[in-house]
Amino acid sequence: MEPVKAFISYAWTSPVHEDWVLQLATRLRQDGVDIIMDKWDLKPGHDSVKFMEQMVTDEGVTKVIMICDHKYSQKADNREGGVGTEAQIISPELYGKSMQDKYVAVVSELDEAGKPYLPVYYRGRIYFDLSSDTRFEDEYDKLLRWIVGKPVHVKPEIGAPPHYLDENSVKLETESAFRRAENLLRSGASTALSAVRDYADVFVREYAKLAIVQRPGVEIDDLIVEAIQAATPYIRQIEELAIAAARSPQKENFLEVVALLERIGRFMYPAPEVTSWRTADYDAFKFNAHLLLVSVVAVSVQEGRFDLTEAIVNYPFMLNIGPSSEGRIEGYEGFRNYLASLNEYRNQRLGLRRMSVQADLMKEHYSAHNISFDRAMEADFLLYIKSSINDESGRSSWYPVTSVWAERRFRPFEIFARAESMRFATSILPIFGVGAVANLKDKLVAIGNDRQRFRSGEFGISLAVLTNAEHIGARP
């Protein structure tokens, strides 16, 4: 791009003032602005008045900087000399509001009352005050940004209206609590943690209302799919909250989202007061809990917050507190659910002939989302590898259901591809609980050798390829 052309207009008040202007012009040129001023561009024999007129009216000169001290202000008001000529050209353009963004005053001197010297025609307009050494750098930065069109505060893009404003949608009861929590997280407010807790309380209350209610003549798998779809707006709220929390420097904010995940996981089981139930009655809640765990892990990896990933995979979840519970703490594997109501019953009833209806619904969820399906598959697979490493037998209590969509994938997931770098591999070691990169490589190779390909369709999946096992830590 061509540099911005800017003309500096000033009064020859004193040698000291002229030197100050020259230094400012030099610095602006060093910072990429094509400054034009008389000391550089007005040659002997040239008409000084005509030169100034041309600079002010030249369409190629997109910025005119008026260095305002007492002398400049006086000459502009009295229409004296070259400054007065410029004032006659500038003032009607300013009053006519046609070229408001071309001209700016830079104050180099204040009067005895501490007020800036400004021409009458410019008073009441925004200016940059470079008269003080203490404020000079901040004001210079603002001036430079104004010249090159790179303001500190950029007007955000217009988003889409909230979905609940649509004619056929209803505002979620959790909306206000969610917006408050998200905004406080993004602003780094100290009250963000309590706002997330408040949101969690509202969410759990509303989420309970989404329990499946049997209807005569309606198949159980249809009821499950309906319940999953009804919960989707709520699930998306938590995913957005997880993103905001992952970008917060306070780890406890993200852990509060994980604590909410535990509360959501409890809906997978009958409440203590329930005495009779069908397993499939809780399958929508199981699907949501499973998906949300994958989403939250995906967010932590996506944001490069591997400390948060480590916290999730080692979190002491207590999920089943119902009548069949032994009150035990379990790992994230407790969120893994095989849903026969979808993968078998619905698959057969509708003749879908799908490898996994559950995986299809998960892919559909991520199809238009700020968490990509590739990230979700990566997180799902990472949980599988972590579980395999945890179990000395090499077996995994977690099955990556989304990997049915990876059967034709011939490259590793990003986190393992990047782990070819020794530095990056070192950064993810805590996730897997191994002490050295060599140990991680050995574990991945062993898992790959034990199960070179696990079935996920016609071709199966190569663990060695997806984990990049042979190349872990190969580069600096």
CSV table of C-alpha atoms in Angstrom, one decimal:
chain,number,residue,atom,x,y,z
A,1,MET,CA,0.0,0.0,0.0
A,2,GLU,CA,1.1,3.5,-0.7
A,3,PRO,CA,2.0,5.5,2.4
A,4,VAL,CA,-0.4,8.2,3.5
A,5,LYS,CA,0.6,11.7,2.4
A,6,ALA,CA,0.3,14.3,5.1
A,7,PHE,CA,1.2,18.0,4.9
A,8,ILE,CA,2.4,19.9,8.0
A,9,SER,CA,1.3,23.5,8.4
A,10,TYR,CA,3.0,25.6,11.0
A,11,ALA,CA,4.2,29.1,11.9
A,12,TRP,CA,7.9,30.1,12.0
A,13,THR,CA,7.5,31.1,15.6
A,14,SER,CA,11.1,30.6,16.7
A,15,PRO,CA,14.1,28.3,15.8
A,16,VAL,CA,13.2,26.1,18.8
A,17,HIS,CA,9.6,25.7,17.6
A,18,GLU,CA,10.8,25.0,14.0
A,19,ASP,CA,13.2,22.3,15.3
A,20,TRP,CA,10.3,20.7,17.4
A,21,VAL,CA,8.2,20.6,14.2
A,22,LEU,CA,11.1,19.1,12.2
A,23,GLN,CA,11.6,16.4,14.8
A,24,LEU,CA,7.9,15.5,14.8
A,25,ALA,CA,7.9,15.3,11.0
A,26,THR,CA,11.0,13.1,10.9
A,27,ARG,CA,9.5,10.7,13.4
A,28,LEU,CA,6.3,10.5,11.4
A,29,ARG,CA,8.2,9.7,8.3
A,30,GLN,CA,10.1,7.0,10.2
A,31,ASP,CA,6.8,5.6,11.2
A,32,GLY,CA,5.6,5.2,7.6
A,33,VAL,CA,3.9,8.6,6.9
A,34,ASP,CA,4.9,10.5,3.8
A,35,ILE,CA,5.2,13.9,5.4
A,36,ILE,CA,5.4,17.0,3.2
A,37,MET,CA,6.6,20.3,4.7
A,38,ASP,CA,8.3,23.5,3.4
A,39,LYS,CA,11.8,22.7,4.8
A,40,TRP,CA,12.0,19.6,2.6
A,41,ASP,CA,9.7,20.3,-0.3
A,42,LEU,CA,9.6,24.1,-0.9
A,43,LYS,CA,12.6,24.8,-3.2
A,44,PRO,CA,14.4,28.1,-3.7
A,45,GLY,CA,12.5,30.2,-6.2
A,46,HIS,CA,9.1,28.5,-5.6
A,47,ASP,CA,6.1,30.6,-4.6
A,48,SER,CA,5.6,29.8,-0.9
A,49,VAL,CA,1.9,30.8,-0.9
A,50,LYS,CA,1.1,28.7,-4.0
A,51,PHE,CA,2.9,25.8,-2.5
A,52,MET,CA,0.8,25.9,0.7
A,53,GLU,CA,-2.4,26.3,-1.4
A,54,GLN,CA,-1.5,23.2,-3.4
A,55,MET,CA,-0.8,21.1,-0.3
A,56,VAL,CA,-4.1,22.0,1.2
A,57,THR,CA,-6.1,21.4,-1.9
A,58,ASP,CA,-4.2,18.5,-3.4
A,59,GLU,CA,-6.4,15.4,-3.4
A,60,GLY,CA,-3.3,13.2,-3.0
A,61,VAL,CA,-2.6,14.8,0.3
A,62,THR,CA,-5.2,13.1,2.5
A,63,LYS,CA,-4.1,14.6,5.9
A,64,VAL,CA,-3.3,18.1,6.9
A,65,ILE,CA,-1.7,18.6,10.3
A,66,MET,CA,-1.9,22.1,11.8
A,67,ILE,CA,0.8,22.7,14.4
A,68,CYS,CA,-0.9,25.1,16.7
A,69,ASP,CA,1.0,27.5,19.0
A,70,HIS,CA,0.2,31.1,19.9
A,71,LYS,CA,1.7,32.4,16.6
A,72,TYR,CA,-0.1,30.0,14.4
A,73,SER,CA,-3.5,30.7,16.1
A,74,GLN,CA,-2.9,34.5,15.8
A,75,LYS,CA,-2.0,34.3,12.1
A,76,ALA,CA,-4.9,32.0,11.3
A,77,ASP,CA,-7.4,34.3,13.0
A,78,ASN,CA,-6.0,37.5,11.4
A,79,ARG,CA,-5.5,35.8,8.0
A,80,GLU,CA,-1.8,36.7,8.0
A,81,GLY,CA,0.8,35.2,5.7
A,82,GLY,CA,0.8,31.7,4.5
A,83,VAL,CA,-1.0,30.4,7.6
A,84,GLY,CA,-3.7,32.9,6.9
A,85,THR,CA,-4.0,31.8,3.3
A,86,GLU,CA,-4.3,28.2,4.5
A,87,ALA,CA,-7.0,29.2,7.0
A,88,GLN,CA,-9.1,30.8,4.3
A,89,ILE,CA,-9.1,27.5,2.4
A,90,ILE,CA,-9.5,25.2,5.4
A,91,SER,CA,-12.2,27.0,7.3
A,92,PRO,CA,-15.0,26.7,4.7
A,93,GLU,CA,-14.2,23.0,4.2
A,94,LEU,CA,-14.5,22.4,7.9
A,95,TYR,CA,-17.7,24.3,8.2
A,96,GLY,CA,-19.1,22.7,5.1
A,97,LYS,CA,-18.4,19.3,6.7
A,98,SER,CA,-17.1,17.9,3.5
A,99,MET,CA,-13.5,17.2,4.5
A,100,GLN,CA,-13.8,16.7,8.3
A,101,ASP,CA,-11.4,13.8,8.4
A,102,LYS,CA,-8.6,15.5,6.5
A,103,TYR,CA,-7.6,18.2,8.9
A,104,VAL,CA,-6.5,18.0,12.5
A,105,ALA,CA,-4.9,20.3,15.0
A,106,VAL,CA,-1.8,19.3,16.9
A,107,VAL,CA,-1.3,21.5,19.9
A,108,SER,CA,2.3,22.4,20.7
A,109,GLU,CA,1.7,25.1,23.3
A,110,LEU,CA,-0.9,26.0,26.0
A,111,ASP,CA,-1.8,29.5,27.2
A,112,GLU,CA,-1.3,30.7,30.8
A,113,ALA,CA,-4.7,29.2,31.8
A,114,GLY,CA,-3.6,25.8,30.5
A,115,LYS,CA,-5.8,25.9,27.4
A,116,PRO,CA,-4.7,25.1,23.9
A,117,TYR,CA,-4.0,27.7,21.3
A,118,LEU,CA,-6.4,27.0,18.5
A,119,PRO,CA,-7.7,29.1,15.6
A,120,VAL,CA,-11.3,30.3,16.0
A,121,TYR,CA,-12.5,28.1,13.1
A,122,TYR,CA,-11.1,25.0,14.8
A,123,ARG,CA,-12.4,25.5,18.4
A,124,GLY,CA,-14.7,22.8,19.7
A,125,ARG,CA,-13.1,20.1,17.5
A,126,ILE,CA,-10.9,17.1,18.5
A,127,TYR,CA,-7.2,17.8,18.6
A,128,PHE,CA,-4.0,16.1,19.8
A,129,ASP,CA,-2.1,17.7,22.6
A,130,LEU,CA,1.7,17.2,22.2
A,131,SER,CA,2.6,20.1,24.4
A,132,SER,CA,3.5,18.1,27.4
A,133,ASP,CA,6.5,15.6,27.7
A,134,THR,CA,4.4,13.4,30.0
A,135,ARG,CA,1.6,13.0,27.6
A,136,PHE,CA,3.6,13.2,24.4
A,137,GLU,CA,3.9,9.4,23.7
A,138,ASP,CA,0.3,8.6,24.3
A,139,GLU,CA,-0.9,11.5,22.1
A,140,TYR,CA,1.7,10.8,19.4
A,141,ASP,CA,0.4,7.2,19.2
A,142,LYS,CA,-3.2,8.6,18.8
A,143,LEU,CA,-2.0,11.0,16.1
A,144,LEU,CA,-0.2,8.3,14.1
A,145,ARG,CA,-3.2,6.0,14.3
A,146,TRP,CA,-5.5,8.8,13.1
A,147,ILE,CA,-3.2,9.5,10.1
A,148,VAL,CA,-2.9,5.8,9.0
A,149,GLY,CA,-6.5,4.9,9.8
A,150,LYS,CA,-5.6,2.4,12.6
A,151,PRO,CA,-7.6,3.5,15.6
A,152,VAL,CA,-7.3,1.8,19.0
A,153,HIS,CA,-11.0,1.2,19.2
A,154,VAL,CA,-12.3,-0.5,16.1
A,155,LYS,CA,-16.0,-0.6,15.5
A,156,PRO,CA,-17.1,-4.2,15.8
A,157,GLU,CA,-18.8,-6.0,13.0
A,158,ILE,CA,-22.6,-6.2,13.2
A,159,GLY,CA,-23.7,-9.6,14.4
A,160,ALA,CA,-26.9,-11.5,13.9
A,161,PRO,CA,-29.8,-10.7,16.1
A,162,PRO,CA,-30.3,-13.2,19.0
A,163,HIS,CA,-32.1,-16.3,17.7
A,164,TYR,CA,-34.8,-15.9,20.3
A,165,LEU,CA,-36.0,-12.8,18.4
A,166,ASP,CA,-37.1,-14.9,15.5
A,167,GLU,CA,-40.8,-15.4,15.2
A,168,ASN,CA,-40.8,-19.1,15.9
A,169,SER,CA,-38.2,-19.1,18.7
A,170,VAL,CA,-38.5,-18.5,22.4
A,171,LYS,CA,-35.9,-16.6,24.5
A,172,LEU,CA,-34.2,-19.0,26.9
A,173,GLU,CA,-34.7,-18.3,30.5
A,174,THR,CA,-30.9,-18.7,30.9
A,175,GLU,CA,-30.2,-15.9,28.4
A,176,SER,CA,-29.7,-13.0,30.8
A,177,ALA,CA,-27.6,-15.0,33.2
A,178,PHE,CA,-25.5,-16.3,30.3
A,179,ARG,CA,-24.9,-12.9,28.8
A,180,ARG,CA,-23.9,-11.4,32.1
A,181,ALA,CA,-21.4,-14.3,32.8
A,182,GLU,CA,-20.0,-14.2,29.3
A,183,ASN,CA,-19.5,-10.4,29.4
A,184,LEU,CA,-17.8,-10.5,32.8
A,185,LEU,CA,-15.5,-13.3,31.7
A,186,ARG,CA,-14.5,-11.4,28.5
A,187,SER,CA,-13.9,-8.1,30.5
A,188,GLY,CA,-11.8,-9.9,33.1
A,189,ALA,CA,-14.1,-8.8,35.9
A,190,SER,CA,-13.4,-10.1,39.4
A,191,THR,CA,-17.1,-11.0,39.7
A,192,ALA,CA,-17.0,-13.4,36.7
A,193,LEU,CA,-16.7,-16.5,38.9
A,194,SER,CA,-19.9,-15.8,40.8
A,195,ALA,CA,-21.7,-14.9,37.6
A,196,VAL,CA,-20.8,-18.3,36.1
A,197,ARG,CA,-22.1,-19.9,39.3
A,198,ASP,CA,-25.3,-18.0,39.1
A,199,TYR,CA,-25.7,-19.1,35.4
A,200,ALA,CA,-25.1,-22.7,36.4
A,201,ASP,CA,-27.9,-22.6,39.0
A,202,VAL,CA,-30.3,-21.1,36.4
A,203,PHE,CA,-29.2,-23.6,33.8
A,204,VAL,CA,-29.7,-26.7,35.9
A,205,ARG,CA,-33.2,-25.5,36.9
A,206,GLU,CA,-34.2,-25.0,33.2
A,207,TYR,CA,-32.3,-28.1,32.0
A,208,ALA,CA,-34.4,-30.4,34.2
A,209,LYS,CA,-37.4,-29.3,32.3
A,210,LEU,CA,-36.1,-31.0,29.1
A,211,ALA,CA,-36.5,-34.5,30.5
A,212,ILE,CA,-38.3,-36.9,28.1
A,213,VAL,CA,-42.0,-37.3,28.7
A,214,GLN,CA,-43.6,-40.3,27.0
A,215,ARG,CA,-46.3,-39.6,24.5
A,216,PRO,CA,-48.7,-42.2,23.1
A,217,GLY,CA,-47.8,-43.4,19.6
A,218,VAL,CA,-44.4,-41.6,19.6
A,219,GLU,CA,-41.3,-43.8,19.4
A,220,ILE,CA,-38.7,-43.5,22.1
A,221,ASP,CA,-35.9,-42.7,19.7
A,222,ASP,CA,-38.0,-39.8,18.2
A,223,LEU,CA,-38.5,-38.5,21.7
A,224,ILE,CA,-34.7,-38.7,22.3
A,225,VAL,CA,-33.9,-36.8,19.1
A,226,GLU,CA,-36.5,-34.2,19.9
A,227,ALA,CA,-35.0,-33.7,23.4
A,228,ILE,CA,-31.5,-33.4,22.0
A,229,GLN,CA,-32.6,-30.7,19.5
A,230,ALA,CA,-34.5,-28.8,22.3
A,231,ALA,CA,-31.3,-28.8,24.4
A,232,THR,CA,-29.1,-27.5,21.6
A,233,PRO,CA,-29.4,-23.8,22.3
A,234,TYR,CA,-28.5,-24.5,26.0
A,235,ILE,CA,-25.5,-26.6,25.0
A,236,ARG,CA,-24.3,-23.8,22.7
A,237,GLN,CA,-24.4,-21.4,25.6
A,238,ILE,CA,-22.1,-23.5,27.7
A,239,GLU,CA,-19.7,-24.0,24.8
A,240,GLU,CA,-19.6,-20.2,24.3
A,241,LEU,CA,-19.1,-19.8,28.1
A,242,ALA,CA,-16.2,-22.3,28.0
A,243,ILE,CA,-14.5,-20.3,25.2
A,244,ALA,CA,-14.8,-17.1,27.2
A,245,ALA,CA,-13.5,-18.9,30.4
A,246,ALA,CA,-10.6,-20.5,28.5
A,247,ARG,CA,-9.5,-17.0,27.4
A,248,SER,CA,-9.7,-15.7,31.0
A,249,PRO,CA,-6.3,-15.8,32.8
A,250,GLN,CA,-8.1,-17.1,36.0
A,251,LYS,CA,-8.1,-20.9,35.8
A,252,GLU,CA,-10.9,-21.1,38.4
A,253,ASN,CA,-13.3,-19.5,35.9
A,254,PHE,CA,-12.9,-22.5,33.5
A,255,LEU,CA,-13.0,-25.0,36.4
A,256,GLU,CA,-16.4,-23.5,37.3
A,257,VAL,CA,-17.6,-24.5,33.8
A,258,VAL,CA,-16.2,-28.0,34.4
A,259,ALA,CA,-18.1,-28.1,37.7
A,260,LEU,CA,-21.3,-27.3,35.8
A,261,LEU,CA,-20.4,-30.2,33.4
A,262,GLU,CA,-20.5,-32.5,36.4
A,263,ARG,CA,-23.9,-31.2,37.4
A,264,ILE,CA,-25.1,-31.8,33.8
A,265,GLY,CA,-23.6,-35.3,33.9
A,266,ARG,CA,-25.8,-36.2,36.9
A,267,PHE,CA,-28.8,-35.9,34.7
A,268,MET,CA,-27.6,-39.1,33.0
A,269,TYR,CA,-28.9,-41.0,36.1
A,270,PRO,CA,-32.3,-41.1,37.9
A,271,ALA,CA,-32.6,-38.6,40.8
A,272,PRO,CA,-32.5,-40.1,44.3
A,273,GLU,CA,-36.3,-39.8,44.6
A,274,VAL,CA,-37.0,-41.7,41.4
A,275,THR,CA,-37.9,-45.4,41.9
A,276,SER,CA,-38.9,-46.5,38.4
A,277,TRP,CA,-37.4,-45.7,35.1
A,278,ARG,CA,-36.3,-46.9,31.6
A,279,THR,CA,-32.7,-46.6,30.7
A,280,ALA,CA,-33.6,-44.9,27.4
A,281,ASP,CA,-35.4,-42.1,29.3
A,282,TYR,CA,-32.0,-40.6,30.1
A,283,ASP,CA,-30.4,-41.1,26.7
A,284,ALA,CA,-30.9,-37.5,25.6
A,285,PHE,CA,-29.2,-36.3,28.7
A,286,LYS,CA,-26.4,-38.9,28.1
A,287,PHE,CA,-25.9,-37.6,24.6
A,288,ASN,CA,-25.6,-34.0,25.7
A,289,ALA,CA,-23.2,-34.7,28.6
A,290,HIS,CA,-21.0,-36.8,26.3
A,291,LEU,CA,-21.0,-34.1,23.6
A,292,LEU,CA,-20.3,-31.3,26.1
A,293,LEU,CA,-17.3,-33.0,27.6
A,294,VAL,CA,-15.9,-33.4,24.1
A,295,SER,CA,-16.7,-29.7,23.4
A,296,VAL,CA,-15.0,-28.4,26.6
A,297,VAL,CA,-11.9,-30.4,25.9
A,298,ALA,CA,-11.9,-29.2,22.3
A,299,VAL,CA,-12.1,-25.6,23.6
A,300,SER,CA,-9.2,-26.0,25.9
A,301,VAL,CA,-7.0,-27.5,23.1
A,302,GLN,CA,-8.2,-24.9,20.6
A,303,GLU,CA,-7.2,-22.1,22.9
A,304,GLY,CA,-3.8,-23.6,23.6
A,305,ARG,CA,-4.7,-23.9,27.3
A,306,PHE,CA,-3.3,-27.3,28.0
A,307,ASP,CA,-3.3,-26.6,31.7
A,308,LEU,CA,-7.1,-26.6,31.4
A,309,THR,CA,-7.1,-29.8,29.3
A,310,GLU,CA,-5.0,-31.4,32.1
A,311,ALA,CA,-7.5,-30.2,34.7
A,312,ILE,CA,-10.5,-31.8,32.8
A,313,VAL,CA,-8.9,-35.2,32.2
A,314,ASN,CA,-7.9,-35.4,35.9
A,315,TYR,CA,-11.1,-33.9,37.4
A,316,PRO,CA,-12.7,-36.0,40.1
A,317,PHE,CA,-16.2,-36.2,38.8
A,318,MET,CA,-19.0,-37.6,40.9
A,319,LEU,CA,-21.8,-38.3,38.5
A,320,ASN,CA,-24.1,-41.0,39.8
A,321,ILE,CA,-25.7,-39.9,43.0
A,322,GLY,CA,-29.0,-41.6,42.4
A,323,PRO,CA,-30.6,-44.8,43.9
A,324,SER,CA,-28.2,-47.1,42.1
A,325,SER,CA,-25.1,-45.1,43.1
A,326,GLU,CA,-22.2,-46.2,45.2
A,327,GLY,CA,-21.2,-42.6,45.6
A,328,ARG,CA,-17.8,-43.1,43.9
A,329,ILE,CA,-15.6,-40.5,42.2
A,330,GLU,CA,-14.8,-41.4,38.6
A,331,GLY,CA,-12.8,-39.9,35.8
A,332,TYR,CA,-14.1,-38.3,32.6
A,333,GLU,CA,-14.7,-41.8,31.2
A,334,GLY,CA,-18.0,-41.6,33.1
A,335,PHE,CA,-19.3,-39.4,30.4
A,336,ARG,CA,-18.8,-42.0,27.7
A,337,ASN,CA,-22.2,-43.5,26.7
A,338,TYR,CA,-23.1,-46.0,24.0
A,339,LEU,CA,-26.7,-45.2,23.1
A,340,ALA,CA,-28.4,-48.4,21.9
A,341,SER,CA,-31.6,-46.5,21.5
A,342,LEU,CA,-30.0,-44.5,18.6
A,343,ASN,CA,-27.2,-46.7,17.3
A,344,GLU,CA,-29.3,-49.9,17.2
A,345,TYR,CA,-33.0,-49.3,17.6
A,346,ARG,CA,-33.3,-46.1,15.6
A,347,ASN,CA,-30.8,-47.3,13.0
A,348,GLN,CA,-32.7,-50.5,12.4
A,349,ARG,CA,-36.2,-49.0,12.7
A,350,LEU,CA,-35.6,-46.4,10.1
A,351,GLY,CA,-33.2,-48.5,8.0
A,352,LEU,CA,-30.5,-45.9,8.2
A,353,ARG,CA,-27.6,-48.3,7.9
A,354,ARG,CA,-25.2,-45.9,9.7
A,355,MET,CA,-22.0,-46.8,11.5
A,356,SER,CA,-23.1,-44.6,14.4
A,357,VAL,CA,-26.2,-42.5,14.6
A,358,GLN,CA,-24.7,-40.9,17.7
A,359,ALA,CA,-21.6,-39.8,15.8
A,360,ASP,CA,-23.9,-38.4,13.0
A,361,LEU,CA,-25.8,-36.3,15.5
A,362,MET,CA,-22.6,-35.0,17.0
A,363,LYS,CA,-21.3,-34.0,13.5
A,364,GLU,CA,-24.5,-32.3,12.8
A,365,HIS,CA,-24.1,-30.3,16.0
A,366,TYR,CA,-20.7,-29.0,15.0
A,367,SER,CA,-21.5,-28.4,11.4
A,368,ALA,CA,-22.2,-24.7,11.9
A,369,HIS,CA,-20.3,-23.8,15.0
A,370,ASN,CA,-17.4,-22.0,16.6
A,371,ILE,CA,-16.0,-25.4,17.5
A,372,SER,CA,-15.1,-27.2,14.3
A,373,PHE,CA,-16.0,-30.9,13.9
A,374,ASP,CA,-12.3,-31.5,13.3
A,375,ARG,CA,-11.5,-30.1,16.7
A,376,ALA,CA,-14.2,-32.2,18.3
A,377,MET,CA,-12.9,-35.3,16.7
A,378,GLU,CA,-9.4,-34.4,17.9
A,379,ALA,CA,-10.6,-33.9,21.5
A,380,ASP,CA,-12.6,-37.2,21.3
A,381,PHE,CA,-9.5,-39.0,20.1
A,382,LEU,CA,-7.3,-37.3,22.7
A,383,LEU,CA,-9.6,-38.6,25.4
A,384,TYR,CA,-9.3,-42.1,24.0
A,385,ILE,CA,-5.5,-42.0,24.0
A,386,LYS,CA,-5.4,-40.5,27.5
A,387,SER,CA,-7.6,-43.3,28.7
A,388,SER,CA,-5.4,-45.9,27.0
A,389,ILE,CA,-2.3,-44.5,28.7
A,390,ASN,CA,-4.1,-44.5,32.1
A,391,ASP,CA,-4.9,-48.2,31.8
A,392,GLU,CA,-1.7,-50.3,32.2
A,393,SER,CA,-3.3,-53.0,30.1
A,394,GLY,CA,-3.5,-50.6,27.2
A,395,ARG,CA,-7.3,-50.8,27.0
A,396,SER,CA,-9.4,-47.7,27.0
A,397,SER,CA,-12.5,-46.9,28.9
A,398,TRP,CA,-13.3,-44.2,26.3
A,399,TYR,CA,-14.3,-44.9,22.8
A,400,PRO,CA,-13.9,-42.0,20.2
A,401,VAL,CA,-17.3,-42.3,18.6
A,402,THR,CA,-16.7,-39.4,16.2
A,403,SER,CA,-13.7,-41.3,14.7
A,404,VAL,CA,-16.1,-43.1,12.4
A,405,TRP,CA,-15.6,-39.9,10.3
A,406,ALA,CA,-11.8,-40.3,10.4
A,407,GLU,CA,-11.6,-43.6,8.4
A,408,ARG,CA,-10.4,-41.8,5.4
A,409,ARG,CA,-8.1,-39.4,7.3
A,410,PHE,CA,-4.5,-39.9,6.4
A,411,ARG,CA,-2.9,-37.2,8.6
A,412,PRO,CA,-2.5,-36.9,12.4
A,413,PHE,CA,-4.8,-34.7,14.5
A,414,GLU,CA,-3.3,-31.2,15.0
A,415,ILE,CA,-2.1,-31.6,18.6
A,416,PHE,CA,-0.1,-34.7,17.6
A,417,ALA,CA,1.2,-33.2,14.4
A,418,ARG,CA,2.5,-30.2,16.4
A,419,ALA,CA,4.0,-32.6,18.9
A,420,GLU,CA,6.7,-33.3,16.3
A,421,SER,CA,8.2,-30.2,17.9
A,422,MET,CA,10.0,-31.1,21.1
A,423,ARG,CA,9.0,-27.8,22.7
A,424,PHE,CA,5.3,-28.4,21.9
A,425,ALA,CA,5.4,-32.0,22.9
A,426,THR,CA,6.9,-31.0,26.3
A,427,SER,CA,4.0,-28.5,26.7
A,428,ILE,CA,1.3,-31.3,26.4
A,429,LEU,CA,3.1,-33.9,28.6
A,430,PRO,CA,0.9,-33.0,31.7
A,431,ILE,CA,-2.2,-34.0,29.8
A,432,PHE,CA,-1.1,-37.5,29.4
A,433,GLY,CA,0.7,-37.8,32.8
A,434,VAL,CA,4.0,-39.0,31.4
A,435,GLY,CA,7.3,-37.5,32.6
A,436,ALA,CA,9.2,-37.1,29.3
A,437,VAL,CA,8.6,-36.8,25.6
A,438,ALA,CA,10.3,-40.1,25.1
A,439,ASN,CA,7.8,-41.7,27.4
A,440,LEU,CA,4.9,-40.2,25.5
A,441,LYS,CA,6.3,-41.4,22.2
A,442,ASP,CA,6.8,-45.0,23.6
A,443,LYS,CA,3.2,-45.0,24.9
A,444,LEU,CA,1.8,-43.9,21.6
A,445,VAL,CA,3.9,-46.4,19.6
A,446,ALA,CA,2.8,-49.2,22.0
A,447,ILE,CA,-0.9,-48.3,21.6
A,448,GLY,CA,-0.4,-48.2,17.8
A,449,ASN,CA,1.3,-51.5,17.7
A,450,ASP,CA,-1.3,-53.2,19.9
A,451,ARG,CA,-4.1,-51.9,17.8
A,452,GLN,CA,-2.8,-50.8,14.4
A,453,ARG,CA,-6.3,-50.2,13.1
A,454,PHE,CA,-9.5,-50.3,15.0
A,455,ARG,CA,-12.6,-50.8,13.0
A,456,SER,CA,-14.6,-47.7,12.1
A,457,GLY,CA,-16.0,-48.5,8.7
A,458,GLU,CA,-14.8,-50.3,5.7
A,459,PHE,CA,-11.2,-49.2,6.0
A,460,GLY,CA,-10.6,-48.8,9.8
A,461,ILE,CA,-8.3,-46.2,11.3
A,462,SER,CA,-4.6,-46.2,11.7
A,463,LEU,CA,-3.6,-45.2,15.2
A,464,ALA,CA,0.0,-44.7,14.2
A,465,VAL,CA,-1.1,-42.1,11.6
A,466,LEU,CA,-3.5,-40.2,13.9
A,467,THR,CA,-1.0,-40.0,16.8
A,468,ASN,CA,2.0,-39.3,14.6
A,469,ALA,CA,3.7,-41.7,17.0
A,470,GLU,CA,7.0,-42.3,15.2
A,471,HIS,CA,7.7,-38.5,14.8
A,472,ILE,CA,6.9,-37.2,18.3
A,473,GLY,CA,9.7,-34.9,19.5
A,474,ALA,CA,11.7,-35.3,16.3
A,475,ARG,CA,12.2,-31.6,15.8
A,476,PRO,CA,13.5,-28.9,18.2
